[in-house]
Coordinates of C-alpha atoms in Angstrom, one line a residue:
X248 CA 30.3 72.8 27.1
X249 CA 28.1 74.6 29.9
X250 CA 28.9 78.4 30.6
X251 CA 28.7 80.4 33.7
X252 CA 27.9 83.6 32.3
X253 CA 28.5 87.0 34.8
X254 CA 25.3 88.9 35.2
X255 CA 27.3 92.0 34.9
X256 CA 29.0 91.2 31.4
X257 CA 28.7 93.3 28.6
X258 CA 27.6 97.1 28.1
X259 CA 27.2 99.9 31.1
X260 CA 24.0 101.3 30.5
X261 CA 25.9 105.2 29.0
X262 CA 27.5 102.7 25.9
X263 CA 24.5 100.8 25.3
X264 CA 22.4 104.4 24.6
X265 CA 25.2 105.5 22.7
X266 CA 25.4 102.3 20.5
X267 CA 21.4 102.6 19.7
X268 CA 21.6 106.2 19.2
X269 CA 24.2 105.7 16.2
X270 CA 22.2 102.7 15.4
X271 CA 19.1 104.2 14.9
X272 CA 21.0 106.9 13.1
X273 CA 22.4 105.1 10.7
X274 CA 18.7 103.1 10.0
X275 CA 17.0 106.6 9.5
X276 CA 20.0 108.5 7.7
X277 CA 20.0 108.3 3.9
X278 CA 23.7 109.3 3.4
X279 CA 26.6 108.8 5.6
X280 CA 26.7 109.0 9.4
X281 CA 30.1 110.1 11.6
X282 CA 30.9 109.4 15.3
X283 CA 33.4 111.8 16.8
X284 CA 36.3 109.6 17.6
X285 CA 35.9 105.8 17.6
X286 CA 32.1 105.7 19.5
X287 CA 33.3 102.6 22.1
X288 CA 36.6 100.8 22.8
X289 CA 35.3 97.5 20.9
X290 CA 37.2 97.1 17.5
X291 CA 34.2 94.7 16.2
X292 CA 31.5 97.2 17.0
X293 CA 33.3 100.0 15.4
X294 CA 33.6 97.7 12.2
X295 CA 30.0 96.8 12.4
X296 CA 29.2 100.1 12.2
X297 CA 31.4 100.8 9.2
X298 CA 28.9 98.1 7.6
X299 CA 26.2 100.4 8.4
X300 CA 27.7 103.5 6.7
X301 CA 28.7 104.7 9.9
X302 CA 32.4 106.1 10.0
X303 CA 34.9 107.3 12.5
X304 CA 35.6 110.9 12.3
X305 CA 39.1 112.4 13.3
X306 CA 38.5 114.6 16.6
X307 CA 40.8 117.1 15.4
X308 CA 39.0 117.8 12.1
X309 CA 35.3 118.4 11.0
X310 CA 32.7 115.8 9.5
X311 CA 31.1 117.1 5.8
X312 CA 28.8 120.2 5.7
X313 CA 25.3 118.4 5.5
X314 CA 26.5 115.1 7.4
X315 CA 25.2 113.4 10.6
X316 CA 27.7 113.5 13.4
X317 CA 27.0 111.5 16.4
X318 CA 28.8 112.2 19.5
X319 CA 30.3 109.2 21.9
X320 CA 29.5 108.6 25.3
X321 CA 32.5 109.9 26.2
X322 CA 31.3 113.4 25.3
X323 CA 33.0 116.8 24.3
X324 CA 34.1 120.4 25.7
X325 CA 32.0 123.2 24.9
X326 CA 35.0 124.6 22.3
X327 CA 34.8 121.5 20.2
X328 CA 31.0 121.4 20.5
X329 CA 30.9 124.8 19.1
X330 CA 33.5 124.1 16.0
X331 CA 31.4 121.2 15.3
X332 CA 28.2 123.0 15.2
X333 CA 30.1 125.6 12.9
X334 CA 30.8 123.0 10.1
X335 CA 27.0 122.5 9.5
X336 CA 27.1 118.9 10.7
X337 CA 23.8 117.9 12.1
X338 CA 25.0 116.8 15.9
X339 CA 23.3 113.5 17.7
X340 CA 24.5 113.5 21.2
X341 CA 25.1 110.8 23.1
X342 CA 27.2 111.8 25.5
X343 CA 26.5 109.5 28.7
X344 CA 24.1 111.4 31.1
X345 CA 26.4 110.6 34.1
X346 CA 29.1 112.6 32.2
X347 CA 26.8 115.4 31.2
X348 CA 26.0 115.6 35.0
X349 CA 29.5 116.1 35.6
X350 CA 29.6 119.0 32.9
X351 CA 27.0 120.3 34.6
X352 CA 28.9 120.3 38.4
X353 CA 32.1 121.8 36.7
X354 CA 30.2 124.5 34.8
X355 CA 28.2 125.7 38.0
X356 CA 30.7 126.0 40.2
X357 CA 33.3 127.3 37.7
X358 CA 31.3 130.1 36.9
X359 CA 31.4 130.6 40.9
X360 CA 35.0 131.0 40.8
X361 CA 35.9 127.5 42.0
X362 CA 39.2 125.9 40.7
X363 CA 38.5 122.5 39.0
X364 CA 40.5 119.3 40.4
X365 CA 39.9 116.3 38.0
X366 CA 41.0 112.7 39.1
X367 CA 41.2 110.7 36.0
X368 CA 43.6 109.5 33.2
X369 CA 45.8 111.8 31.2
X370 CA 44.4 112.0 27.3
X371 CA 41.1 110.3 28.0
X372 CA 38.2 112.1 26.0
X373 CA 36.2 112.5 28.7
X374 CA 38.9 113.9 30.7
X375 CA 39.5 116.5 28.0
X376 CA 36.0 117.1 27.8
X377 CA 35.8 117.9 31.7
X378 CA 38.6 120.4 31.0
X379 CA 36.9 122.6 28.7
X380 CA 33.6 123.5 31.0
X381 CA 36.3 124.6 34.0
X382 CA 36.6 128.3 32.9
X383 CA 38.0 129.3 36.3
X384 CA 40.8 126.7 35.6
X385 CA 41.4 122.9 36.0
X386 CA 44.5 120.9 37.1
X387 CA 44.2 116.9 36.6
X388 CA 45.4 114.8 38.9
X389 CA 46.5 110.7 38.0
X390 CA 48.2 110.3 41.1
X391 CA 49.9 111.3 44.3
X392 CA 52.3 112.8 42.9
X393 CA 50.5 115.4 41.2
X394 CA 48.8 116.2 44.2
X395 CA 51.8 117.2 45.8
X396 CA 52.3 119.5 42.9
X397 CA 49.2 121.4 43.1
X398 CA 49.3 124.9 44.2
X399 CA 47.6 126.5 47.1
X400 CA 44.5 127.7 47.0
X401 CA 42.3 129.5 49.5
X402 CA 39.1 130.2 47.4
X403 CA 36.6 127.8 46.1
X404 CA 37.9 124.1 45.1
X405 CA 35.6 121.2 43.6
X406 CA 36.7 118.0 42.9
X407 CA 35.3 115.9 40.2
X408 CA 36.5 112.5 38.6
X409 CA 36.2 110.6 35.5
X410 CA 33.0 108.2 35.4
X411 CA 35.1 105.6 34.5
X412 CA 38.1 105.0 37.0
X413 CA 37.7 102.3 40.2
X414 CA 37.2 104.6 43.5
X415 CA 39.2 101.5 45.0
X416 CA 42.1 102.3 43.5
X417 CA 41.9 106.2 43.8
X418 CA 40.7 106.4 47.2
X419 CA 44.4 107.1 48.5
X420 CA 44.0 110.3 46.0
X421 CA 40.8 111.6 47.3
X422 CA 42.2 111.4 51.0
X423 CA 45.2 113.6 49.9
X424 CA 43.2 116.1 48.1
X425 CA 41.0 116.6 51.1
X426 CA 43.8 116.7 53.3
X427 CA 45.6 119.9 51.0
X428 CA 42.1 121.5 50.2
X429 CA 39.7 121.0 53.5
X430 CA 37.6 123.5 52.1
X431 CA 37.0 121.5 48.8
X432 CA 33.6 120.4 47.8
X433 CA 34.0 116.5 46.8
X434 CA 31.7 115.1 44.1
X435 CA 32.0 111.5 43.5
X436 CA 31.1 111.4 39.8
X437 CA 32.6 107.6 39.3
X438 CA 29.8 105.0 37.8
X439 CA 30.1 102.1 39.7
X440 CA 29.8 99.5 36.1
X441 CA 33.3 99.0 36.2
X442 CA 34.1 98.2 40.1
X443 CA 30.3 96.1 40.1
X444 CA 32.0 94.0 36.9
X445 CA 35.0 93.3 38.9
X446 CA 33.6 92.5 42.3
X447 CA 31.1 89.9 40.4
X448 CA 34.4 88.3 38.7
X449 CA 35.9 88.2 41.8
X450 CA 33.2 86.3 43.2
X451 CA 32.3 84.2 39.9
X452 CA 36.5 83.3 39.6
X453 CA 36.8 80.8 42.5
X454 CA 33.8 79.0 41.2
X455 CA 35.3 78.0 38.1
X456 CA 38.4 76.6 36.6
X457 CA 39.1 78.9 33.5
X458 CA 37.5 82.6 33.3
X459 CA 37.1 83.6 29.6
X460 CA 37.0 87.6 29.4
X461 CA 35.4 89.1 26.0
X462 CA 36.1 92.7 24.8
X463 CA 38.9 94.9 22.8
X464 CA 42.4 94.6 24.1
X465 CA 42.4 98.3 23.8
X466 CA 39.7 98.5 26.6
X467 CA 41.4 99.2 29.9
X468 CA 38.5 98.3 32.0
X469 CA 38.5 94.7 29.9
X470 CA 42.4 94.0 30.5
X471 CA 41.2 94.8 34.3
X472 CA 39.0 92.2 34.4
X473 CA 41.4 89.3 33.1
X474 CA 43.7 90.5 35.8
X475 CA 41.3 90.4 38.8
X476 CA 40.0 86.6 37.6
X477 CA 43.7 85.9 38.0
X478 CA 44.2 87.3 41.3
X479 CA 41.1 85.7 42.1
X480 CA 42.6 82.1 41.8
X481 CA 41.0 81.3 37.9
X482 CA 43.0 80.9 35.0
X483 CA 41.9 83.9 32.4
X484 CA 42.4 84.6 28.6
X485 CA 41.0 87.4 27.0
X486 CA 39.4 87.2 23.6
X487 CA 37.9 89.7 21.2
X488 CA 35.6 87.3 19.0
X489 CA 34.2 83.3 19.2
X490 CA 36.8 83.0 16.2
X491 CA 39.9 83.0 18.8
X492 CA 38.3 80.1 20.9
X493 CA 40.5 77.1 21.0
X494 CA 38.2 74.0 21.3
X495 CA 40.9 72.0 22.2
X496 CA 42.4 74.0 25.3
X497 CA 38.7 74.8 26.7
X498 CA 38.4 71.1 26.9
X499 CA 41.3 70.8 29.5
X500 CA 39.0 72.8 32.1
X501 CA 35.5 71.7 33.7
X502 CA 34.2 74.5 34.8
X503 CA 34.0 77.6 32.2
X504 CA 32.9 81.2 33.0
X505 CA 32.6 84.2 30.5
X506 CA 32.2 88.2 31.7
X507 CA 33.0 90.8 29.6
X508 CA 33.9 94.4 29.6
X509 CA 31.7 97.8 29.8
X510 CA 32.2 98.2 26.2
X511 CA 31.0 94.7 24.9
X512 CA 28.1 94.5 22.7
X513 CA 25.9 92.0 24.1
X514 CA 25.7 89.9 20.4
X515 CA 29.5 89.4 20.6
X516 CA 28.8 87.7 24.2
X517 CA 26.2 85.6 22.9
X518 CA 28.5 84.6 20.0
X519 CA 31.2 83.5 22.5
X520 CA 29.0 81.8 25.1
X521 CA 27.2 80.2 21.8
X522 CA 30.7 78.7 20.3
X523 CA 31.4 77.2 23.5
X524 CA 28.4 75.6 24.4
X525 CA 28.6 74.0 21.0
X526 CA 32.3 72.6 21.8
X527 CA 31.7 68.7 23.6
X528 CA 32.3 68.1 27.2
X529 CA 34.5 65.3 27.4
X530 CA 33.5 65.2 31.1
X531 CA 29.5 65.4 31.1
X532 CA 28.6 62.3 29.7
X533 CA 24.9 61.5 29.2
X534 CA 23.7 64.9 30.4
X535 CA 25.8 66.6 28.0
X536 CA 25.0 65.0 25.3
X537 CA 20.8 65.4 26.1
X538 CA 21.7 69.2 26.8
X539 CA 23.0 69.2 23.1
X540 CA 20.1 67.5 21.7
X541 CA 17.7 69.4 23.0
X542 CA 19.4 72.7 21.9
X543 CA 19.6 71.1 18.2
X544 CA 15.4 69.6 18.7
X545 CA 14.9 73.6 19.7
X546 CA 16.8 75.0 16.5
X547 CA 14.8 73.2 14.7
X548 CA 11.8 74.0 15.9
X549 CA 10.7 70.3 17.6
X550 CA 10.2 71.4 20.9
X551 CA 8.4 74.3 19.3
X552 CA 6.1 71.7 17.9
X553 CA 5.0 70.1 21.6
X554 CA 4.7 73.4 22.7
X555 CA 2.1 74.1 20.2
X556 CA 0.6 70.5 20.8
X557 CA 0.2 71.2 24.3
X558 CA -0.8 74.5 23.8
X559 CA -3.7 73.1 21.8
X560 CA -4.6 70.6 24.7
X561 CA -4.5 73.6 26.9
X562 CA -7.1 75.8 24.8
X563 CA -9.2 73.1 24.0
X564 CA -9.6 72.1 27.8
X565 CA -9.9 76.0 28.9
X566 CA -12.8 76.5 25.7
X567 CA -14.8 73.7 27.0
X568 CA -14.2 72.0 23.5
X569 CA -13.9 67.9 23.0
X570 CA -10.5 66.6 23.0
X571 CA -9.5 66.6 19.8
X572 CA -6.1 65.2 18.7
X573 CA -6.5 66.0 15.0
X574 CA -6.4 69.5 15.9
X575 CA -3.4 69.2 18.3
X576 CA -1.4 67.6 15.2
X577 CA -2.9 70.6 13.1
X578 CA -1.5 72.8 15.5
X579 CA 2.3 71.4 15.4
X580 CA 2.8 71.3 11.9
X581 CA 1.2 74.2 11.1
X582 CA 3.1 76.4 13.9
X583 CA 6.2 74.2 12.9
X584 CA 5.6 75.4 9.0
X585 CA 5.0 79.3 10.1
X586 CA 8.6 79.6 12.3
X587 CA 10.8 77.3 10.1
X588 CA 9.3 78.9 6.9
X589 CA 10.0 82.4 8.5
X590 CA 13.6 81.3 9.7
X591 CA 14.4 80.0 6.5
X592 CA 13.6 83.1 5.1
X593 CA 15.1 85.7 7.3
X594 CA 18.0 85.0 9.7
X595 CA 20.1 88.1 9.3
X596 CA 19.3 89.0 13.0
X597 CA 20.1 85.4 13.9
X598 CA 23.7 85.8 13.3
X599 CA 23.9 88.3 16.1
X600 CA 21.0 87.1 18.1
X601 CA 21.3 83.2 18.0
X602 CA 24.6 82.8 16.0
X603 CA 24.2 78.6 16.0
X604 CA 21.1 79.0 15.5
X605 CA 22.1 81.1 12.1
X606 CA 24.4 78.5 11.4
X607 CA 22.2 75.7 11.8
X608 CA 19.8 77.5 9.1
X609 CA 22.3 78.3 6.8
X610 CA 23.5 74.4 6.4
X611 CA 20.1 72.5 6.2
X612 CA 18.0 75.5 4.6
X613 CA 17.3 73.1 2.0
X614 CA 15.8 70.6 4.3
X615 CA 14.0 72.7 6.5
X616 CA 12.4 74.4 3.9
X617 CA 10.9 71.1 2.8
X618 CA 9.9 69.7 6.1
X619 CA 8.1 73.5 6.6
X620 CA 6.5 72.4 3.4
X621 CA 5.4 69.1 4.2
X622 CA 3.8 70.3 7.1
X623 CA 2.1 73.2 5.7
X624 CA 0.7 70.7 3.2
X625 CA -0.2 68.1 6.1
X626 CA -2.0 70.9 8.2
X627 CA -3.8 71.8 5.2
X628 CA -4.7 68.3 4.8
X629 CA -6.0 67.7 8.3
X630 CA -7.6 71.1 8.4
X631 CA -9.5 70.1 5.4
X632 CA -10.7 66.9 7.1
X633 CA -12.3 68.7 10.3
X634 CA -13.9 71.3 7.9
X635 CA -13.6 73.3 4.6
X636 CA -13.8 76.3 6.9
X637 CA -10.7 75.2 9.1
X638 CA -8.8 74.3 6.0
X639 CA -9.7 78.0 4.4
X640 CA -8.6 79.6 8.0
X641 CA -5.0 77.6 8.0
X642 CA -4.9 79.0 4.2
X643 CA -5.4 82.4 4.8
X644 CA -2.9 82.2 7.4
X645 CA -0.2 80.7 5.2
X646 CA -0.5 83.2 2.9
X647 CA -0.1 86.1 5.7
X648 CA 3.0 84.0 7.0
X649 CA 4.5 83.6 3.6
X650 CA 4.0 87.4 2.9
X651 CA 5.6 88.4 6.2
X652 CA 8.4 86.0 5.8
X653 CA 9.4 87.1 2.6
X654 CA 8.7 90.6 3.1
X655 CA 6.5 91.5 0.3
X656 CA 5.2 94.8 0.1
X657 CA 1.4 95.6 -1.1
X658 CA 2.9 98.9 -2.6
X659 CA 0.0 99.1 -5.0
X660 CA -1.9 100.1 -1.9
X661 CA 0.1 103.0 -1.3
X662 CA 0.2 101.9 2.4
X663 CA 3.9 102.1 2.8
X664 CA 6.0 99.2 4.6
X665 CA 3.5 97.4 6.4
X666 CA 6.5 95.4 7.6
X667 CA 7.9 98.4 9.7
X668 CA 5.2 98.7 11.6
X669 CA 6.2 98.5 15.2
X670 CA 5.4 94.9 16.6
X671 CA 4.1 93.6 13.3
X672 CA 6.4 90.1 13.7
X673 CA 4.7 89.8 17.0
X674 CA 1.4 90.6 15.9
X675 CA 1.6 88.1 13.3
X676 CA 3.2 85.3 15.0
X677 CA 0.7 86.2 18.2
X678 CA -2.3 86.0 15.7
X679 CA -1.4 82.9 14.0
X680 CA -0.9 80.9 17.2
X681 CA -4.2 82.1 18.5
X682 CA -6.4 80.9 15.5
X683 CA -4.5 77.9 15.6
X684 CA -4.6 76.7 19.1
X685 CA -8.0 79.0 20.1
X686 CA -10.1 79.4 17.4
X687 CA -9.8 76.3 15.2
X688 CA -11.6 74.5 17.9
X689 CA -14.8 76.8 17.6
X690 CA -14.9 76.2 13.9
X691 CA -14.7 72.4 14.6
X692 CA -17.1 72.5 16.9
X693 CA -19.7 75.3 16.3
X694 CA -22.2 74.2 19.0
X695 CA -19.4 74.2 21.8
X696 CA -18.3 77.7 21.2
X697 CA -19.5 80.3 24.0
X698 CA -17.6 82.3 26.1
X699 CA -15.4 79.9 27.3
X700 CA -13.9 79.9 23.8
X701 CA -13.1 83.7 24.2
X702 CA -11.5 83.2 27.6
X703 CA -9.1 80.2 25.6
X704 CA -8.4 82.8 22.7
X705 CA -7.4 85.4 25.2
X706 CA -5.2 83.0 27.3
X707 CA -3.6 82.1 24.3
X708 CA -3.2 85.5 22.8
X709 CA -1.4 86.8 26.1
X710 CA 1.1 84.2 26.6
X711 CA 2.5 83.7 22.9
X712 CA 2.4 87.8 22.8
X713 CA 4.4 87.7 26.5
X714 CA 6.6 85.3 24.6
X715 CA 7.3 87.3 21.3
X716 CA 7.7 90.3 23.5
X717 CA 10.6 88.5 25.5
X718 CA 12.1 87.4 22.9
X719 CA 12.4 90.3 21.4
X720 CA 13.6 91.9 24.2
X721 CA 16.6 89.7 24.3
X722 CA 17.5 89.9 20.6
X723 CA 17.0 93.9 20.9
X724 CA 20.7 94.7 19.8
X725 CA 20.4 92.3 16.6
X726 CA 17.2 93.7 15.8
X727 CA 18.2 97.2 15.8
X728 CA 21.8 96.0 13.7
X729 CA 19.3 95.1 10.8
X730 CA 17.1 97.9 11.3
X731 CA 14.3 95.7 12.7
X732 CA 11.3 98.2 14.3
X733 CA 10.5 96.0 17.5
X734 CA 8.5 97.0 20.5
X735 CA 11.7 97.2 22.5
X736 CA 13.3 99.3 20.3
X737 CA 10.3 101.7 19.4
X738 CA 9.2 101.7 23.2
X739 CA 12.4 100.9 24.9
X740 CA 12.9 97.9 26.8
X741 CA 11.5 99.4 30.5
X742 CA 8.0 100.2 28.9
X743 CA 7.9 97.1 27.0
X744 CA 8.8 95.0 30.0
X745 CA 6.1 97.1 31.7
X746 CA 3.4 96.3 29.4
X747 CA 4.4 92.3 29.3
X748 CA 4.1 92.7 33.1
X749 CA 0.6 94.5 32.8
X750 CA -0.6 91.7 30.2
X751 CA 0.3 88.8 32.3
X752 CA -1.5 90.9 35.3
X753 CA -4.8 91.4 33.2
X754 CA -4.4 87.5 31.9
X755 CA -4.4 86.4 35.5
X756 CA -7.3 88.1 36.1
X757 CA -9.4 87.5 33.4
X758 CA -8.7 83.4 34.3
X759 CA -9.9 84.5 37.8
X760 CA -13.0 86.3 36.6
X761 CA -14.1 83.8 34.3
X762 CA -13.6 80.8 37.2
X763 CA -15.9 82.7 39.6
X764 CA -18.3 83.8 37.1
X765 CA -18.5 80.3 35.8
X766 CA -17.7 81.6 32.0
X767 CA -15.4 78.6 31.4
X768 CA -14.8 75.8 33.6
X769 CA -13.4 76.1 37.0
X770 CA -10.9 73.7 37.3
X771 CA -8.7 74.6 34.1
X772 CA -9.3 78.5 34.3
X773 CA -7.3 77.8 37.9
X774 CA -5.3 76.0 36.9
X775 CA -4.2 78.0 34.0
X776 CA -3.2 80.8 36.7
X777 CA -0.3 78.7 37.3
X778 CA 1.9 78.9 33.7
X779 CA 0.9 83.1 33.9
X780 CA 2.7 82.9 37.3
X781 CA 5.4 80.9 35.4
X782 CA 5.6 83.5 32.5
X783 CA 6.1 86.1 35.7
X784 CA 9.2 84.0 36.8
X785 CA 10.8 83.6 33.3
X786 CA 10.4 87.6 33.2
X787 CA 12.4 87.8 36.5
X788 CA 14.8 85.5 35.7
X789 CA 15.4 87.3 32.3
X790 CA 15.9 90.5 34.2
X791 CA 18.7 89.3 35.9
X792 CA 20.2 87.4 33.4
X793 CA 19.7 83.9 34.3
X794 CA 17.8 83.4 31.0
X795 CA 19.0 85.3 27.9
X796 CA 22.0 84.0 26.7
X797 CA 22.0 80.1 26.6
X798 CA 21.0 77.5 23.5
X799 CA 17.7 76.9 25.5
X800 CA 16.3 80.1 26.2
X801 CA 13.4 79.7 23.7
X802 CA 12.4 75.9 25.4
X803 CA 12.9 77.9 28.6
X804 CA 10.2 80.5 27.7
X805 CA 8.2 77.7 25.6
X806 CA 7.6 75.9 29.1
X807 CA 4.2 78.0 29.6
X808 CA 2.6 76.4 27.3
X809 CA 4.1 73.0 27.7
X810 CA 2.9 73.3 31.5
X811 CA -0.5 74.5 30.4
X812 CA -1.0 71.5 28.2
X813 CA 0.4 69.1 30.9
X814 CA -1.7 70.3 33.7
X815 CA -4.9 70.3 31.2
X816 CA -4.1 66.4 30.7
X817 CA -3.6 66.0 34.4
X818 CA -7.1 67.6 35.0

């Protein structure tokens, strides 16, 4: 079934940051890690952290001396922080920066003698943390009746709010406070994450028949999303995991929307979307069967073979080599072998990143390993027919691929865990593609090798590295869970996006210069700028969550090399 996913579904940036800190701490720690209370309002994430040896510590107690303690996004009061420090625990502070900003406002004005009024929910951990910073006194306002009970105050008054409340539901309280304390300094400290998600649901609900809301049942903002969907005219259900999905029930609806609360991890949303997409749609007809068929071909890396084949055609044209069907077949078989072998050997992260693909590989692992071996032998045989040097090059690449896929470590060399080097997977994959698509033609046709061949190699290297980087951006949560050290994890998502953007700009500049300077055939060089532009479009679509959760994300990204090959064929 087809799914329309809300672009704002899932973690707000403060919660995502807190989970990243907790997971990074767990991956680096040699002993147990604790969180000061449940890290987020999502029981599945709390259970996941427990599997990673991250345990919930009683907020009224203290962790064991020498332990690692992560402060959740809600923050804590100075008094609690002092108590925790006295326990001897090392503290990793994951307080949301917006919450910390409220702490700063209260502390600054309280030290100047101002009385603090906090708008929020009684008993909420964020509110309790705020009150600890009010050295000149504070009162909590949970509704209009609390405003009426506030004492008169002629001195300074500062008004702040719990960051997670919805201003639309508290506007009348703010008006009443301004009337009671005209001298009050009003600070809008509300994060708009909750309001933005609700507003998108209001716009999305009229266009769907059923809204599936993903998140913990103990999360107030998640329950509110389901209420908003119903108020907007759609039927809505709230589920915590994909296991709660009833296929027969969902098949009653033609259009399905999915959203999630600000405490719902991306991997849980993806599991739900994948599960719904796997349900046959009785109304879809031929288009639905085509969509399911394409997803199966994508999971089995058959579409990747087409990508490699057409990418080889493009590299041969750009490098000025004769078109060789043998080299095209070598590229398709070799890339299929390496990618399938890697997936079969380690698909732990796919359980979070692409659960349907992980299930596919679990069920068909034997057949896929056999197909991978056959493809590898076929590529080597064809490579030997081209030239002995080509066969040796391919064999060396296969050894490196096996080394990487099986995570074999050269400990005798004393160089540590090579595979923990940041971006090792992206670089190994990119090198394999570049050698197979762009450098093998130079080995097969040494008399035609020249500057155009290097342009072709840079073209393949740039597009494949972009592909690997974009997939790592999509899979960052699952990769962090299993302890991978990809570029987005090491450098951050924004920095990785900037690097990928600069990479595409540099690649376009190289193609332009090679066409102008005559280093490569001008028609091919000019034409290859179009796939680079498409890559930029795919990153734009990813950042706006048009790409990222569906079963054909990789196929959509791979269109850059498919497009390049088709342009080369039409030239």
